[in-house]
Amino acid sequence: MKPVDEQVDSAASRRKLENRKNITPIIETILFCGNQGLALRGHKDSGIIAEQPGEENDGNFRALLRFRSKNDSTLKNILESSRKNAQYTSPRFQNEVIEVCNILILQKLVSKINDATCFSILADETTDIAGIEQLSLCVRYVDKENFNITEQFLQFIPVHDLTGKAIATTILDQLQSMKVDIKKLRGQGYDGAASMSGKINGVQAHVRSIVPSALYVHCSAHSLNLAVSNACEITGIRNCLGTIKTLYDFLNTPKRQYVLSSAIEEMETSSKREKIKQLCATRWMERYDSVTAVVELFEPIAETLQKISEWKDKESATQANSLLCTVSNCQFVISLLCIYKVFTITIHLCRYLQKTSIDLIEAVSLAEDVIKDLKLMRENATETFSEIFSSSSLMLTSIGSSTSMQIPRITGRQKNRDNFPSSTPETYFRVSVFIPFIENFITQLNLRFVSHRDILKGFQCLLPADPFICQPSNIKAFEALVEFYAGDLDTCKESLKSELKLWYKRLKRISEDGGSVPKTAADALGMCNKDITPNIFKLLEILVVLPVSTSANERSFSTLRRLKTYLRNSTGNNRMNGLALLSIHRKFTPAVEDILNELAKKPRRLDITV
């Protein structure tokens, strides 16, 4: 027989393993709810789980355990026979598991960030349902495992002081508490608010005072949105968008929407849209969708307004008649098609700027391509607007409008509207609406993306237009770049110039062999040999991680709205961050064994130490 001590140890080990086995299904259920974004708790969160549910809702967690116990006699026996204070199904234990998940997932993310050569931070703010200002902190880096550009959400941080210094201190303190190596910080991506982008008291200025090489990049998606917003200040365009917003507000009721749906079915339009979308001032994609919906459903909208104008309800009839007169006006239709024409060119840029894989060089190149298309449209304004004018006439004819294409009344002196003398309506609207809109849009795009071009001046030498010649201008730009990132490079200037020449020779060889010369930083990074030109590789990595947009933060806001709702508005910050990481980073969901090991570090009624 075994000695008594060995028998006791063996029995204790079996009990520990049994305890871990009993808690495992409970943790798995919590992880399932977290990954799916489900609320765990209900109105009643106590008592025996295996019993039949009463009239009160006891939540998803208890319902799932009850469902699971129907086919698991061991789990059912545990839930029914275990002591009430040792079931490990309480809200307190749920919070512990969620917080442990937060810690373990963060450890995996931070490990990947610290393994990278460098990284950038992305930050944006929003107000949650409880009225708390939440700062979403994300990072952008190159994953060493597959060399893919990665943007990862880290945490929501509640902020109460919105000054630049306070936000910068909060961000840096949070990174240090997560044990992120701040010395590797090489980029900052924020919106254009003064508190974030200010050169003296902005967040970027305070961060650069600690990490001078952390360049600030204004979010390209925000830059595009600002360009669109400012370009739409042309009188005719602004009034058209205002009418679309009023139209949405008017038709956004069940009764009126039913009339619109009926009109769409009767007319059998080719569009798959069933309603118009809200015109959002901050989300440019929704602005495009709203304009497109009005263009595609123009006839059903006019028919709907005509029917509502005949109702006995005086208020609805009056508003419908007023809107019908507005949408039947030639200036509204022409402005609508002008917006639609320009938006169809820029929508691809907007969508592409939201991708994680895009780099700053590619973003600027795409913006320049859009500017070229708009300039070409401006040069051919007569032919392009002639098509818009003809389409406008057909649209007005399709709704039986009696309003003809005519020039508005022109006076000798006019301050409140356009007053261009012209011989034909087409000339008048081309000069007063179409051309100013395009020219303003081109100006705004050039203005908003000029800062991005300035940042890329030094990096352009790594992706030259002519890879066969190492021009003096490229050498000069490279020297300035080397001087700025001297701390990241480990050789003398002459050796670095030799690396640049080797890099140019490699590009030349690729071109002569029939391959395509890289046009983006990500492509160049894939072609660069780290062993032959290590410093060029480091500079390309820095270029790749420079922020392009804060779309990752915007996506995290969508998760926040799903987690912290009207019914869950008192969720604590630790719990919310754990649920957010479980929902966003499902592939990093911790193993149950790792969670048990972390939980075992604290004394418990059931011994689960290994």
Coordinates of C-alpha atoms in Angstrom, one line a residue:
M1 CA 0.0 0.0 0.0
K2 CA 1.0 3.6 -0.6
P3 CA 2.0 5.7 2.4
V4 CA -0.8 7.8 4.0
D5 CA 0.8 11.1 2.9
E6 CA 0.9 9.9 -0.7
Q7 CA -2.8 8.8 -0.5
V8 CA -3.8 12.2 0.9
D9 CA -1.9 14.0 -1.9
S10 CA -3.4 11.8 -4.5
A11 CA -6.9 12.4 -3.2
A12 CA -6.3 16.1 -3.0
S13 CA -5.1 16.2 -6.6
R14 CA -8.2 14.3 -7.8
R15 CA -10.4 16.8 -5.9
K16 CA -8.6 19.7 -7.5
L17 CA -9.0 18.2 -11.0
E18 CA -12.6 17.4 -10.3
N19 CA -13.2 21.0 -9.2
R20 CA -11.6 22.4 -12.4
K21 CA -13.7 20.0 -14.4
N22 CA -16.9 21.2 -12.7
I23 CA -16.2 24.9 -13.2
T24 CA -15.2 24.4 -16.9
P25 CA -18.7 24.4 -18.4
I26 CA -19.6 27.6 -16.4
I27 CA -16.5 29.4 -17.8
E28 CA -17.3 28.1 -21.3
T29 CA -20.8 29.5 -21.1
I30 CA -19.5 32.9 -20.0
L31 CA -17.0 32.9 -22.9
F32 CA -19.8 32.0 -25.4
C33 CA -21.9 34.9 -24.2
G34 CA -18.9 37.2 -24.4
N35 CA -18.0 36.2 -27.9
Q36 CA -21.6 36.7 -29.1
G37 CA -22.0 40.0 -27.3
L38 CA -24.9 38.6 -25.3
A39 CA -26.1 40.0 -21.9
L40 CA -25.3 37.5 -19.2
R41 CA -27.7 38.6 -16.5
G42 CA -31.4 39.0 -16.2
H43 CA -33.8 40.4 -13.6
K44 CA -33.2 37.5 -11.3
D45 CA -29.7 36.1 -10.9
S46 CA -29.9 33.8 -7.8
G47 CA -31.3 30.5 -6.8
I48 CA -31.0 27.0 -8.3
I49 CA -30.3 27.1 -12.0
A50 CA -31.6 23.7 -12.9
E51 CA -35.1 24.4 -11.7
Q52 CA -37.8 25.4 -14.1
P53 CA -37.6 29.2 -14.9
G54 CA -40.2 31.3 -13.3
E55 CA -42.0 34.3 -14.5
E56 CA -39.0 36.6 -14.1
N57 CA -36.2 36.6 -16.7
D58 CA -33.0 35.2 -15.2
G59 CA -30.7 36.0 -18.1
N60 CA -28.9 34.3 -21.0
F61 CA -26.1 32.8 -18.8
R62 CA -28.5 30.9 -16.5
A63 CA -30.8 29.9 -19.4
L64 CA -27.8 28.5 -21.3
L65 CA -26.6 26.5 -18.3
R66 CA -30.1 25.1 -17.7
F67 CA -30.3 24.1 -21.4
R68 CA -26.9 22.5 -21.2
S69 CA -27.7 20.6 -18.1
K70 CA -30.6 18.8 -19.8
N71 CA -28.1 16.6 -21.6
D72 CA -25.3 16.7 -19.1
S73 CA -26.2 14.8 -15.9
T74 CA -22.9 15.8 -14.2
L75 CA -23.5 19.5 -14.7
K76 CA -27.1 19.1 -13.6
N77 CA -26.0 17.3 -10.4
I78 CA -23.4 20.0 -9.7
L79 CA -26.0 22.8 -10.2
E80 CA -28.6 21.1 -8.0
S81 CA -26.5 19.6 -5.2
S82 CA -23.6 22.0 -4.8
R83 CA -23.6 24.4 -1.9
K84 CA -25.1 27.7 -2.9
N85 CA -22.0 29.6 -1.9
A86 CA -19.7 27.3 -4.0
Q87 CA -21.6 27.0 -7.3
Y88 CA -19.5 29.7 -9.1
T89 CA -22.4 31.1 -11.0
S90 CA -22.8 34.4 -9.2
P91 CA -22.4 37.8 -10.9
R92 CA -19.2 38.3 -8.9
F93 CA -17.6 35.2 -10.5
Q94 CA -18.8 36.2 -13.9
N95 CA -17.1 39.5 -13.5
E96 CA -13.9 37.8 -12.4
V97 CA -13.9 35.6 -15.4
I98 CA -14.5 38.5 -17.7
E99 CA -11.7 40.6 -16.1
V100 CA -9.3 37.6 -16.4
C101 CA -10.2 37.4 -20.1
N102 CA -9.4 41.1 -20.4
I103 CA -6.0 40.5 -18.8
L104 CA -5.1 37.4 -20.9
I105 CA -6.2 38.9 -24.2
L106 CA -4.3 42.1 -23.5
Q107 CA -1.2 40.1 -22.7
K108 CA -1.4 38.4 -26.1
L109 CA -1.9 41.8 -27.9
V110 CA 0.9 43.6 -26.0
S111 CA 3.3 40.7 -26.7
K112 CA 2.6 41.1 -30.5
I113 CA 3.0 44.9 -30.3
N114 CA 6.3 44.6 -28.4
D115 CA 7.6 42.0 -30.8
A116 CA 7.1 44.5 -33.7
T117 CA 9.8 46.9 -34.7
C118 CA 7.5 49.9 -34.2
F119 CA 3.8 50.8 -33.9
S120 CA 1.4 53.7 -34.1
I121 CA -1.5 54.6 -31.8
L122 CA -5.0 55.5 -33.0
A123 CA -7.4 57.3 -30.7
D124 CA -10.9 58.7 -30.9
E125 CA -13.6 59.6 -28.5
T126 CA -17.3 59.0 -28.2
T127 CA -20.0 59.3 -25.5
D128 CA -21.7 56.1 -24.4
I129 CA -25.3 55.6 -23.4
A130 CA -24.5 56.6 -19.8
G131 CA -23.0 59.9 -20.8
I132 CA -19.4 58.9 -20.1
E133 CA -16.8 60.1 -22.6
Q134 CA -15.0 57.0 -23.8
L135 CA -11.6 57.1 -25.5
S136 CA -11.0 54.2 -27.8
L137 CA -7.3 53.3 -28.0
C138 CA -6.1 51.2 -30.9
V139 CA -2.6 50.3 -32.3
R140 CA -1.3 49.7 -35.8
Y141 CA 1.7 47.5 -36.3
V142 CA 3.2 44.9 -38.6
D143 CA 2.6 41.3 -37.3
K144 CA 5.9 39.5 -37.3
E145 CA 4.2 36.1 -38.0
N146 CA 2.9 37.0 -41.4
F147 CA 4.1 40.5 -42.0
N148 CA 0.5 41.8 -42.4
I149 CA -0.5 45.3 -41.4
T150 CA -2.6 44.9 -38.3
E151 CA -4.9 47.4 -36.4
Q152 CA -6.0 46.1 -33.0
F153 CA -8.3 47.6 -30.4
L154 CA -6.9 47.7 -26.9
Q155 CA -9.2 49.4 -24.4
F156 CA -11.9 51.9 -23.7
I157 CA -10.6 54.6 -21.4
P158 CA -13.1 56.9 -19.6
V159 CA -11.9 60.5 -19.8
H160 CA -13.2 63.5 -17.8
D161 CA -10.7 66.2 -18.7
L162 CA -10.7 66.8 -22.5
T163 CA -7.7 69.0 -22.7
G164 CA -4.8 67.9 -24.9
K165 CA -2.4 67.4 -22.0
A166 CA -4.9 65.4 -20.0
I167 CA -5.7 63.1 -22.9
A168 CA -2.1 62.6 -23.8
T169 CA -1.2 61.7 -20.2
T170 CA -4.1 59.3 -20.1
I171 CA -3.0 57.5 -23.3
L172 CA 0.7 57.3 -22.2
D173 CA -0.2 56.1 -18.7
Q174 CA -2.5 53.4 -20.1
L175 CA 0.2 52.2 -22.5
Q176 CA 2.7 52.0 -19.7
S177 CA 0.2 50.2 -17.4
M178 CA -0.3 47.6 -20.2
K179 CA 3.6 47.3 -20.4
V180 CA 3.7 48.5 -24.0
D181 CA 7.2 49.7 -25.0
I182 CA 6.6 53.4 -25.7
K183 CA 10.1 53.8 -27.2
K184 CA 8.8 52.0 -30.3
L185 CA 6.0 54.5 -30.9
R186 CA 6.4 56.1 -34.3
G187 CA 3.0 57.4 -35.3
Q188 CA -0.2 59.0 -33.9
G189 CA -3.5 59.0 -35.7
Y190 CA -6.4 61.3 -34.5
D191 CA -9.1 63.5 -36.0
G192 CA -8.5 67.2 -36.7
A193 CA -9.9 68.6 -33.4
A194 CA -7.8 71.3 -31.8
S195 CA -7.4 69.3 -28.6
M196 CA -5.9 66.4 -30.6
S197 CA -4.0 68.0 -33.4
G198 CA -2.9 71.3 -31.8
K199 CA 0.8 72.1 -32.4
I200 CA 1.3 73.6 -28.9
N201 CA -1.3 72.1 -26.5
G202 CA -2.7 69.2 -28.6
V203 CA -2.4 65.6 -27.7
Q204 CA 0.1 65.0 -30.5
A205 CA 2.4 67.8 -29.3
H206 CA 2.5 66.5 -25.7
V207 CA 3.2 62.9 -27.0
R208 CA 5.9 64.2 -29.3
S209 CA 7.5 66.0 -26.4
I210 CA 8.2 62.5 -24.9
V211 CA 8.6 60.5 -28.1
P212 CA 9.8 63.0 -30.7
S213 CA 9.7 60.5 -33.6
A214 CA 6.0 59.8 -33.1
L215 CA 4.6 61.7 -36.2
Y216 CA 1.0 62.9 -36.2
V217 CA -1.1 62.0 -39.2
H218 CA -4.6 63.5 -39.5
C219 CA -7.1 60.7 -40.2
S220 CA -7.5 60.5 -44.0
A221 CA -11.2 59.5 -43.7
H222 CA -11.9 62.6 -41.6
S223 CA -9.9 64.7 -44.1
L224 CA -12.1 63.4 -46.9
N225 CA -15.3 64.1 -44.9
L226 CA -14.2 67.6 -44.1
A227 CA -13.4 68.2 -47.8
V228 CA -16.9 67.0 -48.8
S229 CA -18.6 69.1 -46.1
N230 CA -16.8 72.3 -47.1
A231 CA -17.3 71.6 -50.8
C232 CA -21.1 71.3 -50.2
E233 CA -21.3 74.9 -48.9
I234 CA -22.2 76.1 -52.5
T235 CA -25.7 77.6 -52.1
G236 CA -27.5 75.2 -54.5
I237 CA -25.7 72.1 -53.2
R238 CA -26.3 73.1 -49.5
N239 CA -30.0 73.7 -50.1
C240 CA -30.3 70.4 -52.0
L241 CA -28.8 68.4 -49.1
G242 CA -31.0 70.3 -46.6
T243 CA -34.1 69.3 -48.6
I244 CA -33.0 65.6 -48.6
K245 CA -32.6 65.8 -44.8
T246 CA -36.1 67.3 -44.5
L247 CA -37.5 64.7 -46.8
Y248 CA -36.1 61.9 -44.7
D249 CA -37.5 63.4 -41.5
F250 CA -40.9 63.8 -43.1
L251 CA -41.2 60.3 -44.5
N252 CA -39.7 58.6 -41.5
T253 CA -43.0 57.6 -39.9
P254 CA -44.8 54.2 -40.3
K255 CA -47.9 55.7 -42.1
R256 CA -45.9 57.8 -44.6
Q257 CA -43.3 55.1 -45.1
Y258 CA -46.1 52.7 -46.0
V259 CA -47.3 55.1 -48.8
L260 CA -43.7 55.2 -50.1
S261 CA -43.4 51.4 -50.0
S262 CA -46.7 51.0 -51.9
A263 CA -45.5 53.5 -54.5
I264 CA -42.3 51.6 -55.1
E265 CA -44.2 48.4 -55.6
E266 CA -46.7 49.9 -58.0
M267 CA -44.0 51.6 -60.1
E268 CA -41.8 48.5 -60.1
T269 CA -38.5 50.4 -60.0
S270 CA -35.3 48.7 -60.8
S271 CA -33.8 49.8 -57.5
K272 CA -33.7 47.4 -54.6
R273 CA -34.0 50.2 -52.0
E274 CA -37.2 50.4 -50.0
K275 CA -36.7 53.7 -48.2
I276 CA -34.4 56.7 -48.2
K277 CA -31.6 56.9 -45.7
Q278 CA -30.8 59.5 -43.2
L279 CA -28.3 62.2 -44.2
C280 CA -25.6 62.1 -41.6
A281 CA -23.2 65.0 -41.4
T282 CA -20.3 63.0 -39.9
R283 CA -20.6 59.7 -41.8
W284 CA -19.8 60.4 -45.4
M285 CA -20.8 56.9 -46.6
E286 CA -24.3 57.4 -45.3
R287 CA -24.4 60.8 -47.1
Y288 CA -23.6 59.1 -50.4
D289 CA -26.2 56.4 -49.7
S290 CA -28.8 59.0 -48.9
V291 CA -28.2 60.9 -52.2
T292 CA -28.2 57.7 -54.2
A293 CA -31.5 56.6 -52.6
V294 CA -33.2 59.9 -53.6
V295 CA -31.9 59.6 -57.2
E296 CA -33.1 56.0 -57.6
L297 CA -36.5 56.5 -55.9
F298 CA -37.2 60.0 -57.3
E299 CA -40.5 59.0 -59.0
P300 CA -41.9 57.0 -56.1
I301 CA -41.0 59.9 -53.7
A302 CA -42.8 62.4 -55.9
E303 CA -45.8 60.1 -56.1
T304 CA -45.8 59.6 -52.3
L305 CA -45.7 63.4 -51.7
Q306 CA -48.5 63.9 -54.2
K307 CA -50.7 61.3 -52.4
I308 CA -49.9 62.7 -48.9
S309 CA -50.7 66.3 -50.1
E310 CA -54.3 65.1 -50.7
W311 CA -54.8 63.8 -47.1
K312 CA -57.3 65.5 -44.8
D313 CA -54.5 65.9 -42.2
K314 CA -53.7 69.6 -42.9
E315 CA -50.2 69.6 -41.4
S316 CA -49.0 66.5 -43.3
A317 CA -50.7 67.7 -46.5
T318 CA -49.1 71.2 -46.3
Q319 CA -45.6 69.8 -45.7
A320 CA -46.0 67.2 -48.5
N321 CA -47.1 69.9 -50.9
S322 CA -44.2 72.2 -50.0
L323 CA -41.7 69.3 -50.4
L324 CA -43.3 68.3 -53.7
C325 CA -42.8 71.8 -55.0
T326 CA -39.2 71.8 -53.9
V327 CA -38.2 68.4 -55.4
S328 CA -40.0 69.4 -58.6
N329 CA -37.9 72.4 -59.0
C330 CA -35.2 72.2 -61.7
Q331 CA -32.5 73.7 -59.4
F332 CA -33.0 70.9 -56.8
V333 CA -32.9 68.1 -59.5
I334 CA -29.8 69.6 -61.2
S335 CA -28.0 70.0 -57.8
L336 CA -29.0 66.5 -56.8
L337 CA -27.5 65.0 -60.0
C338 CA -24.3 67.1 -59.7
I339 CA -23.8 65.8 -56.1
Y340 CA -24.5 62.2 -57.3
K341 CA -22.0 62.6 -60.2
V342 CA -19.2 63.8 -58.0
F343 CA -19.9 61.4 -55.1
T344 CA -19.7 58.4 -57.5
I345 CA -16.1 59.3 -58.2
T346 CA -15.0 59.7 -54.6
I347 CA -17.0 56.8 -53.0
H348 CA -14.2 54.3 -53.9
L349 CA -11.6 56.4 -52.1
C350 CA -13.8 56.6 -49.0
R351 CA -14.3 52.8 -48.9
Y352 CA -10.6 52.1 -49.5
L353 CA -9.5 54.5 -46.8
Q354 CA -11.3 52.3 -44.2
K355 CA -9.2 49.3 -45.0
T356 CA -6.5 48.2 -42.6
S357 CA -4.0 47.1 -45.3
I358 CA -3.8 50.5 -46.9
D359 CA -0.7 52.6 -46.2
L360 CA -0.1 56.4 -46.3
I361 CA 1.5 56.4 -49.7
E362 CA -1.3 54.5 -51.2
A363 CA -3.9 56.8 -49.5
V364 CA -2.3 59.9 -50.9
S365 CA -1.9 58.4 -54.4
L366 CA -5.6 57.5 -54.4
A367 CA -6.5 61.0 -53.3
E368 CA -4.4 62.4 -56.1
D369 CA -6.1 60.1 -58.6
V370 CA -9.5 61.4 -57.5
I371 CA -8.3 64.9 -57.9
K372 CA -7.1 64.1 -61.4
D373 CA -10.6 62.7 -62.3
L374 CA -12.3 65.8 -60.9
K375 CA -9.9 68.1 -62.8
L376 CA -10.7 66.2 -66.0
M377 CA -14.4 66.6 -65.3
R378 CA -13.8 70.3 -64.8
E379 CA -11.9 70.6 -68.1
N380 CA -14.8 68.8 -69.9
A381 CA -17.5 70.7 -67.8
T382 CA -19.6 71.6 -70.9
E383 CA -20.0 68.0 -72.1
T384 CA -20.4 66.5 -68.6
F385 CA -23.0 69.0 -67.5
S386 CA -24.9 68.6 -70.7
E387 CA -25.5 65.0 -69.8
I388 CA -26.6 66.0 -66.3
F389 CA -28.9 68.7 -67.7
S390 CA -30.5 66.2 -70.0
S391 CA -31.0 63.7 -67.2
S392 CA -32.6 66.4 -65.1
S393 CA -35.1 67.2 -67.8
L394 CA -36.0 63.5 -68.1
M395 CA -36.5 63.2 -64.3
L396 CA -38.8 66.2 -64.2
T397 CA -40.8 64.9 -67.2
S398 CA -41.1 61.5 -65.5
I399 CA -43.0 63.0 -62.6
G400 CA -45.2 65.2 -64.8
S401 CA -43.7 68.4 -63.5
S402 CA -45.0 71.5 -65.1
T403 CA -41.9 73.4 -64.1
S404 CA -39.6 73.9 -67.1
M405 CA -35.9 74.4 -67.2
Q406 CA -35.6 78.1 -66.9
I407 CA -33.3 80.7 -65.5
P408 CA -34.3 82.2 -62.1
R409 CA -35.2 85.8 -62.1
I410 CA -32.0 87.9 -62.3
T411 CA -31.9 91.4 -60.9
G412 CA -29.3 94.2 -61.3
R413 CA -28.1 93.7 -57.7
Q414 CA -28.4 90.4 -55.8
K415 CA -26.7 89.3 -52.6
N416 CA -28.7 86.4 -51.3
R417 CA -28.4 84.0 -54.3
D418 CA -26.5 83.4 -57.5
N419 CA -26.9 86.1 -60.1
F420 CA -25.0 85.0 -63.2
P421 CA -26.0 86.6 -66.5
S422 CA -26.4 83.8 -69.1
S423 CA -28.3 83.1 -72.3
T424 CA -29.6 79.6 -71.6
P425 CA -30.6 77.7 -68.5
E426 CA -27.9 75.1 -69.1
T427 CA -25.2 77.7 -69.1
Y428 CA -26.6 79.4 -66.0
F429 CA -26.7 76.2 -63.9
R430 CA -23.3 75.0 -65.2
V431 CA -21.7 78.3 -64.1
S432 CA -23.7 78.7 -60.8
V433 CA -23.8 75.2 -59.5
F434 CA -21.7 72.6 -61.3
I435 CA -18.3 74.3 -61.9
P436 CA -18.1 76.0 -58.4
F437 CA -18.9 72.7 -56.7
I438 CA -16.2 70.8 -58.6
E439 CA -13.6 73.6 -58.1
N440 CA -14.4 73.9 -54.4
F441 CA -14.1 70.1 -54.0
I442 CA -10.7 70.0 -55.8
T443 CA -9.4 72.9 -53.6
Q444 CA -10.6 71.2 -50.4
L445 CA -9.0 67.8 -51.3
N446 CA -5.7 69.5 -52.1
L447 CA -5.9 71.5 -48.9
R448 CA -6.8 68.5 -46.6
F449 CA -4.2 66.1 -48.0
V450 CA -1.3 68.6 -48.2
S451 CA -0.2 67.6 -44.7
H452 CA -0.1 63.9 -45.7
R453 CA 2.2 64.9 -48.7
D454 CA 4.5 66.8 -46.3
I455 CA 4.9 63.7 -44.1
L456 CA 5.8 61.5 -47.1
K457 CA 8.4 63.9 -48.6
G458 CA 11.3 62.0 -46.9
F459 CA 9.9 58.5 -47.5
Q460 CA 9.3 59.1 -51.2
C461 CA 13.0 58.3 -51.8
L462 CA 12.3 54.7 -50.8
L463 CA 9.8 54.3 -53.6
P464 CA 11.2 56.5 -56.5
A465 CA 9.3 57.1 -59.7
D466 CA 12.4 56.0 -61.6
P467 CA 14.1 53.1 -59.8
F468 CA 17.0 53.1 -62.3
I469 CA 18.6 56.3 -61.2
C470 CA 19.7 57.4 -57.7
Q471 CA 19.1 61.1 -58.2
P472 CA 20.6 63.8 -56.0
S473 CA 17.2 64.9 -54.8
N474 CA 16.6 61.3 -53.5
I475 CA 19.9 61.3 -51.7
K476 CA 19.1 64.6 -50.1
A477 CA 15.7 63.4 -48.9
F478 CA 17.2 60.1 -47.7
E479 CA 19.8 62.0 -45.6
A480 CA 17.0 64.0 -44.0
L481 CA 15.1 60.9 -43.3
V482 CA 18.1 59.1 -41.8
E483 CA 18.8 62.1 -39.6
F484 CA 15.3 62.1 -38.2
Y485 CA 15.2 58.4 -37.5
A486 CA 18.9 58.2 -36.3
G487 CA 17.8 56.4 -33.2
D488 CA 16.3 53.5 -35.2
L489 CA 19.2 53.0 -37.5
D490 CA 22.5 51.5 -36.4
T491 CA 25.1 52.3 -39.1
C492 CA 26.9 55.4 -40.4
K493 CA 25.5 57.6 -43.2
E494 CA 27.8 56.3 -45.9
S495 CA 26.7 52.7 -45.1
L496 CA 23.1 53.8 -45.3
K497 CA 23.6 55.3 -48.7
S498 CA 25.1 52.1 -49.9
E499 CA 22.0 50.3 -48.7
L500 CA 19.9 52.7 -50.6
K501 CA 21.9 52.1 -53.8
L502 CA 21.5 48.3 -53.3
W503 CA 17.8 48.8 -52.8
Y504 CA 17.6 50.8 -56.1
K505 CA 19.5 48.0 -57.9
R506 CA 17.1 45.4 -56.6
L507 CA 14.1 47.5 -57.9
K508 CA 15.9 47.9 -61.3
R509 CA 16.5 44.1 -61.5
I510 CA 12.8 43.4 -60.6
S511 CA 11.8 45.8 -63.4
E512 CA 14.2 44.3 -66.0
D513 CA 13.0 40.8 -65.2
G514 CA 9.4 41.8 -66.1
G515 CA 8.2 42.2 -62.5
S516 CA 6.2 45.1 -61.2
V517 CA 8.0 47.8 -59.2
P518 CA 6.3 48.3 -55.8
K519 CA 4.1 51.3 -55.6
T520 CA 3.0 50.9 -52.0
A521 CA 5.0 50.6 -48.8
A522 CA 3.4 47.3 -48.0
D523 CA 4.5 45.8 -51.4
A524 CA 8.0 47.2 -50.9
L525 CA 8.3 45.7 -47.5
G526 CA 7.4 42.3 -48.9
M527 CA 10.2 42.6 -51.5
C528 CA 12.9 44.1 -49.2
N529 CA 15.5 41.6 -48.0
K530 CA 15.9 42.2 -44.2
D531 CA 19.4 40.6 -44.2
I532 CA 20.8 42.6 -47.1
T533 CA 19.3 46.0 -46.4
P534 CA 18.2 46.0 -42.8
N535 CA 17.9 49.7 -42.4
I536 CA 15.8 50.2 -45.5
F537 CA 13.6 47.5 -44.1
K538 CA 13.2 49.4 -40.8
L539 CA 12.3 52.6 -42.6
L540 CA 9.7 50.8 -44.7
E541 CA 8.3 49.3 -41.5
I542 CA 7.9 52.8 -40.0
L543 CA 6.3 54.0 -43.2
V544 CA 3.8 51.1 -43.2
V545 CA 2.7 51.6 -39.6
L546 CA 2.1 55.4 -40.0
P547 CA -1.7 55.8 -39.5
V548 CA -4.0 56.3 -42.4
S549 CA -7.4 56.5 -40.7
T550 CA -9.1 55.9 -37.4
S551 CA -11.6 53.4 -38.8
A552 CA -10.6 50.8 -36.2
N553 CA -11.8 53.2 -33.5
E554 CA -15.0 53.8 -35.3
R555 CA -15.6 50.0 -35.5
S556 CA -14.9 49.7 -31.8
F557 CA -17.7 52.3 -31.2
S558 CA -20.1 50.0 -32.9
T559 CA -19.2 47.3 -30.4
L560 CA -19.6 49.7 -27.6
R561 CA -23.1 50.5 -28.7
R562 CA -24.0 46.8 -28.8
L563 CA -22.5 46.2 -25.3
K564 CA -23.5 49.2 -23.3
T565 CA -27.1 49.7 -24.2
Y566 CA -30.2 51.3 -22.6
L567 CA -30.7 48.1 -20.5
R568 CA -27.0 47.7 -19.6
N569 CA -26.0 51.4 -19.0
S570 CA -24.4 50.8 -15.6
T571 CA -21.8 48.3 -16.8
G572 CA -18.4 49.0 -15.1
N573 CA -15.4 49.9 -17.2
N574 CA -13.4 46.7 -16.4
R575 CA -16.3 44.5 -17.2
M576 CA -17.1 46.5 -20.4
N577 CA -13.5 46.2 -21.6
G578 CA -13.4 42.5 -21.0
L579 CA -16.6 42.0 -23.0
A580 CA -15.4 44.3 -25.7
L581 CA -12.1 42.3 -26.1
L582 CA -14.0 39.0 -26.1
S583 CA -16.4 40.3 -28.8
I584 CA -13.7 42.0 -31.0
H585 CA -10.8 39.6 -30.6
R586 CA -12.6 36.2 -30.8
K587 CA -9.5 34.5 -32.2
F588 CA -7.6 35.5 -29.0
T589 CA -10.2 34.0 -26.7
P590 CA -8.3 32.5 -23.8
A591 CA -8.3 28.7 -23.2
V592 CA -10.3 27.6 -20.2
E593 CA -7.2 26.1 -18.6
D594 CA -5.4 29.5 -18.8
I595 CA -8.4 31.2 -17.1
L596 CA -8.5 28.6 -14.4
N597 CA -4.8 29.0 -13.7
E598 CA -5.3 32.8 -13.4
L599 CA -8.3 32.3 -11.1
A600 CA -6.4 29.9 -9.0
K601 CA -4.0 32.6 -7.9
K602 CA -6.6 33.8 -5.4
P603 CA -7.9 31.6 -2.5
R604 CA -11.3 30.0 -3.2
R605 CA -13.8 27.7 -1.5
L606 CA -13.1 25.1 -4.2
D607 CA -9.4 24.5 -4.6
I608 CA -8.5 24.6 -8.4
T609 CA -4.8 24.9 -8.2
V610 CA -2.8 22.5 -10.4

